[in-house]
mmCIF file of C-alpha atoms in Angstrom:
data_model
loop_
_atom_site.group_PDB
_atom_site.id
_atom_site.type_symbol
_atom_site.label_atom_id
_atom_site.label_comp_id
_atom_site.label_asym_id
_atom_site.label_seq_id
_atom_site.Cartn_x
_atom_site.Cartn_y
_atom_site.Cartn_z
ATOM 1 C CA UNK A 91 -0.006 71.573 -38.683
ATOM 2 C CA UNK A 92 1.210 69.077 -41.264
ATOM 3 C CA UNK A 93 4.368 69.328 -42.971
ATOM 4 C CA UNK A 94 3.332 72.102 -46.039
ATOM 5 C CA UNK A 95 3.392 69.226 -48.972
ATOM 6 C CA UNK A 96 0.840 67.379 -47.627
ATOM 7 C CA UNK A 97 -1.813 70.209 -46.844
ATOM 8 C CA UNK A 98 -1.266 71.433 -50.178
ATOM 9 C CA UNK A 99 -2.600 67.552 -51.194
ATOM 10 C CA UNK A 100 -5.430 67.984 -48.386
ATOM 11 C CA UNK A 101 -6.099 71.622 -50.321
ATOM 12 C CA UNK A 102 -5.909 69.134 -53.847
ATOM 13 C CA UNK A 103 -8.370 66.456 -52.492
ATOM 14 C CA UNK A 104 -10.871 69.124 -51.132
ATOM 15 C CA UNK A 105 -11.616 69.821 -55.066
ATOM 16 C CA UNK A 106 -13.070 67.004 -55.636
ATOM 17 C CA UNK A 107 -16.797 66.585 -55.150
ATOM 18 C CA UNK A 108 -18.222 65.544 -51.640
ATOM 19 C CA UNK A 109 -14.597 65.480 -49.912
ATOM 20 C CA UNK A 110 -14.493 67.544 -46.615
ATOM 21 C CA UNK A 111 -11.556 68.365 -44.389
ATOM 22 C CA UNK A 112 -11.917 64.420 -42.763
ATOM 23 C CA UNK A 113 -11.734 62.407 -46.122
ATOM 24 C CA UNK A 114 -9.409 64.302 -47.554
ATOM 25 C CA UNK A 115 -6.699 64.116 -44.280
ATOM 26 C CA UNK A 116 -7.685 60.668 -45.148
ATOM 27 C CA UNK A 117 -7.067 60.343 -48.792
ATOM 28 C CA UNK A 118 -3.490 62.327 -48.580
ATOM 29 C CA UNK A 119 -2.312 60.200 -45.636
ATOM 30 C CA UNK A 120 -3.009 57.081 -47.958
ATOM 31 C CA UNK A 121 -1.361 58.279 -50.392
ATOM 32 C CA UNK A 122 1.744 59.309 -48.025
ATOM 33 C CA UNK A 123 1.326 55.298 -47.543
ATOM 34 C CA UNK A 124 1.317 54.125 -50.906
ATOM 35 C CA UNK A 125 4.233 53.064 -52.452
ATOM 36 C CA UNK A 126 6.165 55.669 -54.566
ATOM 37 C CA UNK A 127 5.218 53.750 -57.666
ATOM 38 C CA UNK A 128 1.588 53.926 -57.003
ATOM 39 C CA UNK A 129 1.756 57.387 -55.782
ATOM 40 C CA UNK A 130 3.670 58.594 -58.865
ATOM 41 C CA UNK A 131 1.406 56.494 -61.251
ATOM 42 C CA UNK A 132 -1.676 58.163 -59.747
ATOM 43 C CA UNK A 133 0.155 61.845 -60.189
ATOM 44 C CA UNK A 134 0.741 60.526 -64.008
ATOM 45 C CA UNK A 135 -2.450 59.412 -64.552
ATOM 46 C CA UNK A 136 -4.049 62.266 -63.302
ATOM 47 C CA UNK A 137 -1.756 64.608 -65.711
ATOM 48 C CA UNK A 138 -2.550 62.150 -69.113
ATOM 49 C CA UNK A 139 -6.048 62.820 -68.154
ATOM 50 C CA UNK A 140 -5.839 66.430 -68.594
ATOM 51 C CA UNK A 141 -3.512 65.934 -71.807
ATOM 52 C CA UNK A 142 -5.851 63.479 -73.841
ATOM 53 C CA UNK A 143 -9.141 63.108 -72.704
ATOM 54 C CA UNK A 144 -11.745 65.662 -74.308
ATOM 55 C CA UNK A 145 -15.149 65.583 -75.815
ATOM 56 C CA UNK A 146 -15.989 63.727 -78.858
ATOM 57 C CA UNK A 147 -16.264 66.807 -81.839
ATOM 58 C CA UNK A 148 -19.807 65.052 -82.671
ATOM 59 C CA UNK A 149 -21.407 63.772 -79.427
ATOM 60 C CA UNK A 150 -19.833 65.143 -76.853
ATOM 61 C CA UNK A 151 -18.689 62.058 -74.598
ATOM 62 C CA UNK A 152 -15.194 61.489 -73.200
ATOM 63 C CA UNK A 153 -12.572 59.995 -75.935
ATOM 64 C CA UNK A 154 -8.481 60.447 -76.179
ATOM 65 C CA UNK A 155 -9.674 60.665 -80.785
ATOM 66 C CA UNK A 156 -11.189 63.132 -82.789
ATOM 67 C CA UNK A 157 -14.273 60.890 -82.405
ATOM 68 C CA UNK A 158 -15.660 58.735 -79.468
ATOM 69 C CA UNK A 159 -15.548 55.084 -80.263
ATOM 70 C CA UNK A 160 -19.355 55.303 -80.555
ATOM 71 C CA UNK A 161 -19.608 57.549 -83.280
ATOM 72 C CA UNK A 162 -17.197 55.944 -85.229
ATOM 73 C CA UNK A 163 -18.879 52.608 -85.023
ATOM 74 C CA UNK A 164 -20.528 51.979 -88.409
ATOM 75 C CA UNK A 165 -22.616 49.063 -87.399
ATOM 76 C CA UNK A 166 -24.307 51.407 -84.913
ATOM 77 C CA UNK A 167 -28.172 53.291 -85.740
ATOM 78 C CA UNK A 168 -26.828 56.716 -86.535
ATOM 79 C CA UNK A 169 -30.231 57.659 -86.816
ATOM 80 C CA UNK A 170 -31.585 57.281 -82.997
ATOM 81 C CA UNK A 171 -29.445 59.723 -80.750
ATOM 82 C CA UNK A 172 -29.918 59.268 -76.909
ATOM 83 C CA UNK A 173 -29.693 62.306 -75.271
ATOM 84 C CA UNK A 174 -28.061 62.156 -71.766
ATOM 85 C CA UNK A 175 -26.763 64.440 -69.208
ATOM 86 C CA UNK A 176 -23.060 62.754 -68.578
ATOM 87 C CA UNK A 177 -20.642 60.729 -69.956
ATOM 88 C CA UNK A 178 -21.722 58.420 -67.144
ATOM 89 C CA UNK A 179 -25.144 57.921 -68.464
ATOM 90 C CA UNK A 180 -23.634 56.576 -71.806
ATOM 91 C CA UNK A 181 -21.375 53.875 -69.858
ATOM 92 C CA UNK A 182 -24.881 52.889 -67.823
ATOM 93 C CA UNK A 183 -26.939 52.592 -71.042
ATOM 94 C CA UNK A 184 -24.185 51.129 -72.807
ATOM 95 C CA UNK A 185 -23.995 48.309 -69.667
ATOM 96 C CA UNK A 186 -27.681 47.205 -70.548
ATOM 97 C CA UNK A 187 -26.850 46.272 -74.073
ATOM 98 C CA UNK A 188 -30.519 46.915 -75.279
ATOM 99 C CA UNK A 189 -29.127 50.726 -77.401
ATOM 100 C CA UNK A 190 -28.196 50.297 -80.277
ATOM 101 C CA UNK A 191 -28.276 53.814 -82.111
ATOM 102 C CA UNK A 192 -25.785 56.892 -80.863
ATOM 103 C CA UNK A 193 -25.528 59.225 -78.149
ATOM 104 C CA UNK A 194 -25.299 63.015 -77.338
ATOM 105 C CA UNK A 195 -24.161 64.206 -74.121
ATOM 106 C CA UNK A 196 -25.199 67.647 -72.910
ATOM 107 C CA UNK A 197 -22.747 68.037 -70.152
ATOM 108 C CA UNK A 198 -24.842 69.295 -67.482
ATOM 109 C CA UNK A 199 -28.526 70.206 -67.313
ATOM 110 C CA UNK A 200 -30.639 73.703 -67.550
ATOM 111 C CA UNK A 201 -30.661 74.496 -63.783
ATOM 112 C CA UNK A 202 -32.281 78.211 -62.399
ATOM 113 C CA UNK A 203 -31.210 77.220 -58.965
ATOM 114 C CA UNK A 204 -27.650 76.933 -60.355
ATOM 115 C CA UNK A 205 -27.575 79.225 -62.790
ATOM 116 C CA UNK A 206 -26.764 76.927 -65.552
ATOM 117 C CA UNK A 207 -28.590 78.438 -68.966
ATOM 118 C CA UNK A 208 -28.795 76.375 -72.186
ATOM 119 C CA UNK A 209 -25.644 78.305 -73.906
ATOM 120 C CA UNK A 210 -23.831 76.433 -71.350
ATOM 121 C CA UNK A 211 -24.602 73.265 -72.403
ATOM 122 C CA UNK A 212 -23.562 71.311 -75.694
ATOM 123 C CA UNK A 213 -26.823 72.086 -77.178
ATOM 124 C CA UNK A 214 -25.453 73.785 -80.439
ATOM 125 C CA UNK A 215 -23.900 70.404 -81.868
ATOM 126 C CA UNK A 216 -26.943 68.726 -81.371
ATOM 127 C CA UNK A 217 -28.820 71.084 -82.991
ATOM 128 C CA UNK A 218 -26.462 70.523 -85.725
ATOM 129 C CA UNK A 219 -27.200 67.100 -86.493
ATOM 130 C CA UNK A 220 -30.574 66.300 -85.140
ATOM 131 C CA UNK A 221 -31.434 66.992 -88.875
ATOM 132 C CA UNK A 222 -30.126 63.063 -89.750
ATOM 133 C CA UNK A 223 -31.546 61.605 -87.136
ATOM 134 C CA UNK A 224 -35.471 59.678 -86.934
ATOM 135 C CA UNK A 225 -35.902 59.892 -83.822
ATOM 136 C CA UNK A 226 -34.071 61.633 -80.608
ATOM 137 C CA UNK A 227 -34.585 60.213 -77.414
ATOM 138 C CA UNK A 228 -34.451 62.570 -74.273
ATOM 139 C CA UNK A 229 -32.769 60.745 -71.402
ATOM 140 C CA UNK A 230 -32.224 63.555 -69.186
ATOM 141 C CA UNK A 231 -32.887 62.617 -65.528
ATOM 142 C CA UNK A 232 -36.385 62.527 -64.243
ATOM 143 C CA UNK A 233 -35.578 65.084 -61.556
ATOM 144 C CA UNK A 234 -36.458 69.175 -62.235
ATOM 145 C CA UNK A 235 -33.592 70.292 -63.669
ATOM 146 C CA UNK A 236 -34.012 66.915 -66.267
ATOM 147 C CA UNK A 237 -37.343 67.775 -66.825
ATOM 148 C CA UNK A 238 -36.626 71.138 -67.587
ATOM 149 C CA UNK A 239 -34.096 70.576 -69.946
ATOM 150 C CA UNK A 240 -35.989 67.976 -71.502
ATOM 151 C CA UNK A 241 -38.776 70.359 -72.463
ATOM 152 C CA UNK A 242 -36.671 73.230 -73.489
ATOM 153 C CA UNK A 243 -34.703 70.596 -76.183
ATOM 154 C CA UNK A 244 -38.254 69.357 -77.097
ATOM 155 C CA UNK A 245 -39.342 72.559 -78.260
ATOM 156 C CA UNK A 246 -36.335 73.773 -79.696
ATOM 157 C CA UNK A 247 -35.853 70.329 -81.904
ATOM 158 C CA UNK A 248 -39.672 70.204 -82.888
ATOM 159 C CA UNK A 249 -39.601 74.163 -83.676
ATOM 160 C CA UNK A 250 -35.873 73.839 -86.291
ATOM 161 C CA UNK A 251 -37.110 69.568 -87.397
ATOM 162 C CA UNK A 252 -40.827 68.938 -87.396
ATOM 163 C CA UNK A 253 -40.146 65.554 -89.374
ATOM 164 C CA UNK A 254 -38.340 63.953 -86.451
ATOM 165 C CA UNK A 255 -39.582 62.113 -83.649
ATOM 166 C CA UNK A 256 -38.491 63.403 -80.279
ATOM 167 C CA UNK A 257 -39.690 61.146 -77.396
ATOM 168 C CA UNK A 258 -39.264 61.046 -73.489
ATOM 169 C CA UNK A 259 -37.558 57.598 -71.562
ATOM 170 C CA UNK A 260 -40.448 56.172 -69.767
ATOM 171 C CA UNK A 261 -40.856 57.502 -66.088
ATOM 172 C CA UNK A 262 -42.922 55.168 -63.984
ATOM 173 C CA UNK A 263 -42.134 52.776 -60.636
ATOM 174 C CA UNK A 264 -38.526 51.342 -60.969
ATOM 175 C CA UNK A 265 -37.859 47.044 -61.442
ATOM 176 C CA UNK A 266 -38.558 46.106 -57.763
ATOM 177 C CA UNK A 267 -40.105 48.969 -56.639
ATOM 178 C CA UNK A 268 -43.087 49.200 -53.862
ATOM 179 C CA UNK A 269 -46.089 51.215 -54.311
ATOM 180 C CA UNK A 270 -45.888 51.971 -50.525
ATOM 181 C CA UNK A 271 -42.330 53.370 -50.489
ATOM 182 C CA UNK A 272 -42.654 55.044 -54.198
ATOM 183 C CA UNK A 273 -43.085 59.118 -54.141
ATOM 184 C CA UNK A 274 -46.249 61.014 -55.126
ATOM 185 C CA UNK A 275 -44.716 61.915 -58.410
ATOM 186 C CA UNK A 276 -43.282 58.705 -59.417
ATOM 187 C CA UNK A 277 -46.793 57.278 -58.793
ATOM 188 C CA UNK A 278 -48.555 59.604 -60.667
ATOM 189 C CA UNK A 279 -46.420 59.280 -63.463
ATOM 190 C CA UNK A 280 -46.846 55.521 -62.897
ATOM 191 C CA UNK A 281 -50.699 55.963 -63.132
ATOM 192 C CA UNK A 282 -50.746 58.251 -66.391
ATOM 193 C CA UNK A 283 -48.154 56.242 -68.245
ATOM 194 C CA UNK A 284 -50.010 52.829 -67.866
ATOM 195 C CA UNK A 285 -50.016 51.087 -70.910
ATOM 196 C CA UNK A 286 -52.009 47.788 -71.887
ATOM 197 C CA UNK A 287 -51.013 44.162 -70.449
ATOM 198 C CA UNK A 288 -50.030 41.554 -72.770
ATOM 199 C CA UNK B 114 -15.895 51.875 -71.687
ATOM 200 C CA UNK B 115 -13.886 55.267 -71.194
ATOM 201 C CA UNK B 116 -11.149 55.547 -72.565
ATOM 202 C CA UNK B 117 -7.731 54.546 -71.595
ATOM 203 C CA UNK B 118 -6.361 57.738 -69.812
ATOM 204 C CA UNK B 119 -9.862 57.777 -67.674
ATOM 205 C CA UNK B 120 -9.620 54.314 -67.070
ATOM 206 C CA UNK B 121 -6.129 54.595 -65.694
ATOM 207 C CA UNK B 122 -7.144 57.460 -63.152
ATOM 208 C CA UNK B 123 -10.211 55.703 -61.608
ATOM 209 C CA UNK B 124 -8.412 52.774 -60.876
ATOM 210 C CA UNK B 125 -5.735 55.187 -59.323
ATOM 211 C CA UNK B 126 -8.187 56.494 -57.294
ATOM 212 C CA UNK B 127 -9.851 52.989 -56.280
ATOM 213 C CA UNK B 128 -5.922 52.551 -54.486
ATOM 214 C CA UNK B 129 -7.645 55.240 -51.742
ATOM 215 C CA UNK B 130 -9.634 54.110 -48.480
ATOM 216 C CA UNK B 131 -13.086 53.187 -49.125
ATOM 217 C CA UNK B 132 -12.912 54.203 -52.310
ATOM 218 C CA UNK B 133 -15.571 52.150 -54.820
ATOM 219 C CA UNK B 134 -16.316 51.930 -58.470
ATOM 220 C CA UNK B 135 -18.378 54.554 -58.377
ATOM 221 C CA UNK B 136 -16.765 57.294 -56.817
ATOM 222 C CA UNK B 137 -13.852 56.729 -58.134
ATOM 223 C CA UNK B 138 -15.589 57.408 -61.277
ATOM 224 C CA UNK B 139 -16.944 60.729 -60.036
ATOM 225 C CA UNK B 140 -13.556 62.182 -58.578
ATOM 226 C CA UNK B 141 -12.100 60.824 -62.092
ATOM 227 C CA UNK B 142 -14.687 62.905 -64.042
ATOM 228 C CA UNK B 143 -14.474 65.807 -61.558
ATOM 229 C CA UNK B 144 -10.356 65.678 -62.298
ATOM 230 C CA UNK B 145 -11.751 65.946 -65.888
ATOM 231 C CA UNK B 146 -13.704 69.348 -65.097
ATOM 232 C CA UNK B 147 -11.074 70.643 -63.260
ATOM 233 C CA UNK B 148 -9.046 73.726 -64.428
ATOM 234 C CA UNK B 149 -5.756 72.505 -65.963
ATOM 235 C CA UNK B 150 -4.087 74.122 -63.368
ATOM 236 C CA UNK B 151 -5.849 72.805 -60.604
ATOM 237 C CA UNK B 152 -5.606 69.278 -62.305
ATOM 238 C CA UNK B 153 -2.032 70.373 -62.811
ATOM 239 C CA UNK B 154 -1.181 71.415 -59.206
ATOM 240 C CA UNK B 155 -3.293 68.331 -57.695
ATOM 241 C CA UNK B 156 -0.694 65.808 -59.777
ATOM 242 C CA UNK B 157 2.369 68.007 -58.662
ATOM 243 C CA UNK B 158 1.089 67.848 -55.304
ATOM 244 C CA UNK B 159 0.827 64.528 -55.066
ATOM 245 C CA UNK B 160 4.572 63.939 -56.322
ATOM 246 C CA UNK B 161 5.491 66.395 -53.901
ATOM 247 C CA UNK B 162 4.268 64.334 -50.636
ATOM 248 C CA UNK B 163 5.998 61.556 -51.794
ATOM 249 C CA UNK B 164 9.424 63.485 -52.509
ATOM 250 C CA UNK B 165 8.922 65.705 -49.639
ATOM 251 C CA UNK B 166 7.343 64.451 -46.946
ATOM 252 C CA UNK B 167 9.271 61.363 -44.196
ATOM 253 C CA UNK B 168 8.720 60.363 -40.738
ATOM 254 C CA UNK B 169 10.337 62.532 -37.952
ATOM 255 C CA UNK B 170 13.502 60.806 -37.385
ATOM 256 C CA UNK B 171 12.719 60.910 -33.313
ATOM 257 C CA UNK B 172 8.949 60.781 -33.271
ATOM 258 C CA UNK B 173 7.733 59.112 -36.360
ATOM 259 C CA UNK B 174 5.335 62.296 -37.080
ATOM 260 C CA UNK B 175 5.072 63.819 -40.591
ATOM 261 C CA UNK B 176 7.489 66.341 -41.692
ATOM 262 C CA UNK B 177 9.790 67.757 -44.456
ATOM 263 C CA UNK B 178 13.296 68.020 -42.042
ATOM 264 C CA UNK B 179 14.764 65.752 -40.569
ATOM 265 C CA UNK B 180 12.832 66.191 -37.315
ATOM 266 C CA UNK B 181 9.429 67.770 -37.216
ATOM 267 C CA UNK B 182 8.383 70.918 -35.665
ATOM 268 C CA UNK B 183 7.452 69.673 -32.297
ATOM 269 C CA UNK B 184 10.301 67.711 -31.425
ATOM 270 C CA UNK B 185 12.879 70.447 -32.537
ATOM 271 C CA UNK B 186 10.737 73.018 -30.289
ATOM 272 C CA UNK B 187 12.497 73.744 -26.716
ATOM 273 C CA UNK B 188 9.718 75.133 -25.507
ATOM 274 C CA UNK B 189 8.119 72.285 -25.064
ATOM 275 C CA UNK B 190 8.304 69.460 -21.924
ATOM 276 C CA UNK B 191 10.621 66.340 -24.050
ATOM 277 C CA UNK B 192 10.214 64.795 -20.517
ATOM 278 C CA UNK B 193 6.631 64.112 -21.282
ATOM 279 C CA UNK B 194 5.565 61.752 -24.749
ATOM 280 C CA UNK B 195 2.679 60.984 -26.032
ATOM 281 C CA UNK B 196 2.083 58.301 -27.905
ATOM 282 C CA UNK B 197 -0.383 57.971 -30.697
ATOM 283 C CA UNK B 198 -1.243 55.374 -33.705
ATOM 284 C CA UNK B 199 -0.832 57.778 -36.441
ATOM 285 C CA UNK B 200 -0.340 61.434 -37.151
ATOM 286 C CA UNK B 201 -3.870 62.448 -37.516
ATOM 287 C CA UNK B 202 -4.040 62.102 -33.704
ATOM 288 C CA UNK B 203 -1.033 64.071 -33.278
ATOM 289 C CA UNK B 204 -2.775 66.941 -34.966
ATOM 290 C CA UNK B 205 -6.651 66.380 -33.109
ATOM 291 C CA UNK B 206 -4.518 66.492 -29.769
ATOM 292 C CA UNK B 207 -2.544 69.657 -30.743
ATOM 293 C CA UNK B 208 -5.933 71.425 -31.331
ATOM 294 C CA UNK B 209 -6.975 71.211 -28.045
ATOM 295 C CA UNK B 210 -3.510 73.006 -26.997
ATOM 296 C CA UNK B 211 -4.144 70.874 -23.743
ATOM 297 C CA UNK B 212 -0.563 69.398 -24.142
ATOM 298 C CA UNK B 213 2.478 70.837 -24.239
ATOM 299 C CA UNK B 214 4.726 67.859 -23.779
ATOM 300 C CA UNK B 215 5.986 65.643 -27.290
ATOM 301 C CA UNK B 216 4.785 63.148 -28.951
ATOM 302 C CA UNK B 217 5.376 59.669 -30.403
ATOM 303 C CA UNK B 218 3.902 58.090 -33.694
ATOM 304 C CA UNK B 219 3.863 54.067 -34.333
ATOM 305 C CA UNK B 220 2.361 54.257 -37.530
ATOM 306 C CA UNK B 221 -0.302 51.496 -36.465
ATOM 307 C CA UNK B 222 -1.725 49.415 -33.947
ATOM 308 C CA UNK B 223 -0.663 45.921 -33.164
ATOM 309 C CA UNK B 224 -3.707 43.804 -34.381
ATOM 310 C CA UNK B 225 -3.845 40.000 -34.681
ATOM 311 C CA UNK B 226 -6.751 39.972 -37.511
ATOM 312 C CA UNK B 227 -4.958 42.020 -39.904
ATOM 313 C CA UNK B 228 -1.613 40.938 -38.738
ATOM 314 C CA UNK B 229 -0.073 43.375 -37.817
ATOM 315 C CA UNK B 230 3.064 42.769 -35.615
ATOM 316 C CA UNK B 231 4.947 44.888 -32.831
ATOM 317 C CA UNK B 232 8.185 44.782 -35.211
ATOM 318 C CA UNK B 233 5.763 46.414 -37.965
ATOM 319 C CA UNK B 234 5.658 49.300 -35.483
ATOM 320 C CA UNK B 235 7.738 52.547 -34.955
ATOM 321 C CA UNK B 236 8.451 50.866 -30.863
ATOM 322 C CA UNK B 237 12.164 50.491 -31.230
ATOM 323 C CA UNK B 238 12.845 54.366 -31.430
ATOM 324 C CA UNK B 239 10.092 54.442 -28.712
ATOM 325 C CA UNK B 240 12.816 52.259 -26.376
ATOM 326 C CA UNK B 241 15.738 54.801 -27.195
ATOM 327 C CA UNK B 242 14.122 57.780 -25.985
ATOM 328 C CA UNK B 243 12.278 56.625 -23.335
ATOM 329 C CA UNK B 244 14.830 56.508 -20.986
ATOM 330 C CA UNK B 245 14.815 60.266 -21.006
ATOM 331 C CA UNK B 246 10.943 60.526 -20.132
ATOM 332 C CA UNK B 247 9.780 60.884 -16.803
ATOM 333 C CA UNK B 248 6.151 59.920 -17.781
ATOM 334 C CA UNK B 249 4.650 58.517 -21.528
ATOM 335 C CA UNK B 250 0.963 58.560 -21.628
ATOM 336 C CA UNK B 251 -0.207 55.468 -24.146
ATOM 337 C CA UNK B 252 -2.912 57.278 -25.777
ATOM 338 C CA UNK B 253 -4.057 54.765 -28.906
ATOM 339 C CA UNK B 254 -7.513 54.256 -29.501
ATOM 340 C CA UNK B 255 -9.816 52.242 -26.958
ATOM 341 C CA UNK B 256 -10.504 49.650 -29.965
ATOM 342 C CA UNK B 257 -9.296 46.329 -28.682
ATOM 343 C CA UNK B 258 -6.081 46.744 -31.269
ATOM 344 C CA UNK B 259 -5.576 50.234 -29.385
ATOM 345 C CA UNK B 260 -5.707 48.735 -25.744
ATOM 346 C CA UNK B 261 -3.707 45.540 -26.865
ATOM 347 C CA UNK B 262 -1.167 48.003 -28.083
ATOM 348 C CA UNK B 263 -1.230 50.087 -24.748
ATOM 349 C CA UNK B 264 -0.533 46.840 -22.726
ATOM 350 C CA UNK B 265 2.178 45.630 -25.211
ATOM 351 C CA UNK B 266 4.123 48.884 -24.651
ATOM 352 C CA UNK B 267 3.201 49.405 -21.041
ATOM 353 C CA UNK B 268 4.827 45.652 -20.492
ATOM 354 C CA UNK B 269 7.835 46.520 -22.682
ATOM 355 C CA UNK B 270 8.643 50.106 -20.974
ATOM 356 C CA UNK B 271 7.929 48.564 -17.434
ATOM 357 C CA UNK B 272 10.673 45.967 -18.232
ATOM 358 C CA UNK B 273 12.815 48.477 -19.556
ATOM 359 C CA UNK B 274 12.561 51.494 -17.649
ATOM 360 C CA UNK B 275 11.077 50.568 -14.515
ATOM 361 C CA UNK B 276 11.439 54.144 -13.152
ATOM 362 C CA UNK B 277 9.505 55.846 -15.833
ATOM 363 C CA UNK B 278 5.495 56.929 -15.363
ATOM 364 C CA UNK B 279 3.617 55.103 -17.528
ATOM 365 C CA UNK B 280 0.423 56.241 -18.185
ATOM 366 C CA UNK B 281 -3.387 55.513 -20.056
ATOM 367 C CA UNK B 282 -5.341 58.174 -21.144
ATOM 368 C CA UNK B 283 -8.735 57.962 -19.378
ATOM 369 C CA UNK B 284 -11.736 55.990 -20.479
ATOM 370 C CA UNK B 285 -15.335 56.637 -19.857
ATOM 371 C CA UNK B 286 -18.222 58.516 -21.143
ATOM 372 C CA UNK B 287 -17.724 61.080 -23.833
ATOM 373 C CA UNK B 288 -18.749 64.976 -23.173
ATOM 374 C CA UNK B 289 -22.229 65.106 -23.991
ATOM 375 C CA UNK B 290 -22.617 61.416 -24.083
ATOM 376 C CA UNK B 291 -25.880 60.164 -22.596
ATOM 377 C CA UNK B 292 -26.002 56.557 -19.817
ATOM 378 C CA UNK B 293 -28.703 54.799 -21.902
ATOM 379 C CA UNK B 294 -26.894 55.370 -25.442
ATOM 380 C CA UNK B 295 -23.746 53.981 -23.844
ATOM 381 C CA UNK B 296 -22.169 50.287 -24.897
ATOM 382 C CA UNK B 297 -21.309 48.429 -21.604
ATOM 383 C CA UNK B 298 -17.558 49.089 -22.173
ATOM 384 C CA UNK B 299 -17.659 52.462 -21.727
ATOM 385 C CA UNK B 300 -20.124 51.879 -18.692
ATOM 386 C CA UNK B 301 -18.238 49.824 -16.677
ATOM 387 C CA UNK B 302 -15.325 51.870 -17.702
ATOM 388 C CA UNK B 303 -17.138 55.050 -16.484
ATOM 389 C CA UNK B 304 -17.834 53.047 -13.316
ATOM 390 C CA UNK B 305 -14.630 51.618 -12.249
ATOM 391 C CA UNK B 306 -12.231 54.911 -13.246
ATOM 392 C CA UNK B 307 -14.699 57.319 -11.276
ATOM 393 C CA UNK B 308 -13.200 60.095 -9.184
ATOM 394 C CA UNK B 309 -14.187 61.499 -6.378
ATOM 395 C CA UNK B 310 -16.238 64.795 -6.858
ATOM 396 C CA UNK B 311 -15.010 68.861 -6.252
#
């Protein structure tokens, strides 16, 4: 057995998503290898994580404010909210530079198989102010769950704002893809979304 | 970008082996989910290895005394060591409970790419006590560092202690291993360490 310390940081790195018994022998050995200034700056960092990160009180995303950088950015189109699952999703639209309105992240997706019902996610807020907006835009992932919770906001925002425009990100083959390696239901999708050339 | 705090943590977590961008993210955001407590208890852990946890002072293993468990057992045959590249192999050999002598831990393997020298290694505290062993088996890996290493010591202990065993753990095909998914290595390693039969 190892010394008790460092199976209570094997127990640590188990929480973390996708680490087995392997990685994290692996990870906690490393950091028994680090030096104690690395070590104790990771054990810091971890701990101001927990003290100031939380959600943005309008959108939802990660910020150490009251209000995510986004939100409070004037210049941005307060009236086109992208609707994503994660904070992730906002840093990945945010790399392409072609969004220039705000965001709203749910923090999960409606999932059966999961058991993860709509009162669970950060549904209420958008709700809230959905009335400002022209258009929302439903990023959700193309997989079930994304679909699913991508219809169940559709019908809840048409039903409480007729007046604005809820629409669906496209869903088709991806840059580079190959018809002969795509899935049925990417293809199909491909087929009914066609739009004119030119 | 996220903001600062985040930041911080997934480049803490980038310091871990094969650690990228990206999953650093995840663990980062996954910290962020976390209970405070377990957040909590994963930072204090983390200090804790680092205040707690040293080197055996005779073997090099991992422990929180002075020496670790194994070498301050009686029970088991000191006359006997074992010698491994790090403590993770120390632990895969005691769950066989094949061995009952001790061990010894160089921290590494002596490797000419990555420059890693024989002074770099726990070897000197090897000398000292080997002059009480009747036999030390050279068990590190059968990588070329691992078998470099093995000779390097072998050499040294010969030299030293001309009287004590010194040993290689066997080489050859792996239980359940199959001819035609061998690499030639392990073939002609198979072939020239055979044994004769009942």
């Amino acid at each position: 057995m190892y010394p008790k310390s460092l199976q209570n940081l094997i127990e640590a790195f188990r929480l973390l998503p996708g680490v087995g018994e392997k990685t994290a022998e692996r990870y906690a050995l490393a950091v028994m290898d680090m030096d104690t200034m690395d070590a104790e700056g990771f054990a810091q960092a971890m701990h101001a994580v927990k003290e100031k990160v939380h959600r943005c009180s309008v959108c939802g995303n990660l910020t150490e404010e009251d209000q995510c950088d986004i939100c409070r950015d004037s210049s941005r189109d307060h009236s086109q909210i992208f609707v994503v699952q994660s904070p992730k999703d906002v840093l990945a639209m945010e790399r392409t530079g072609e969004f220039h309105g705000v965001y709203h992240v749910l923090n999960g997706l409606i999932s059966t198989s999961r058991g993860v019902m709509p009162e669970d996610l950060n549904i209420d807020s958008l709700l809230k102010r959905a009335g400002q907006a022209k258009e929302i835009i439903l990023a959700t992932n193309t997989t079930m769950d994304g679909e699913t919770t991508a219809m169940y906001l559709d019908k809840l925002l048409h039903e409480k704002y007729p007046d604005v425009l809820v629409t669906r990100i496209a869903h088709g083959l991806p840059s580079g893809g190959m018809l002969d390696y795509a899935d049925d239901m990417t293809l199909a999708h491909a087929l009914s979304e066609r739009r004119r050339m030119g």
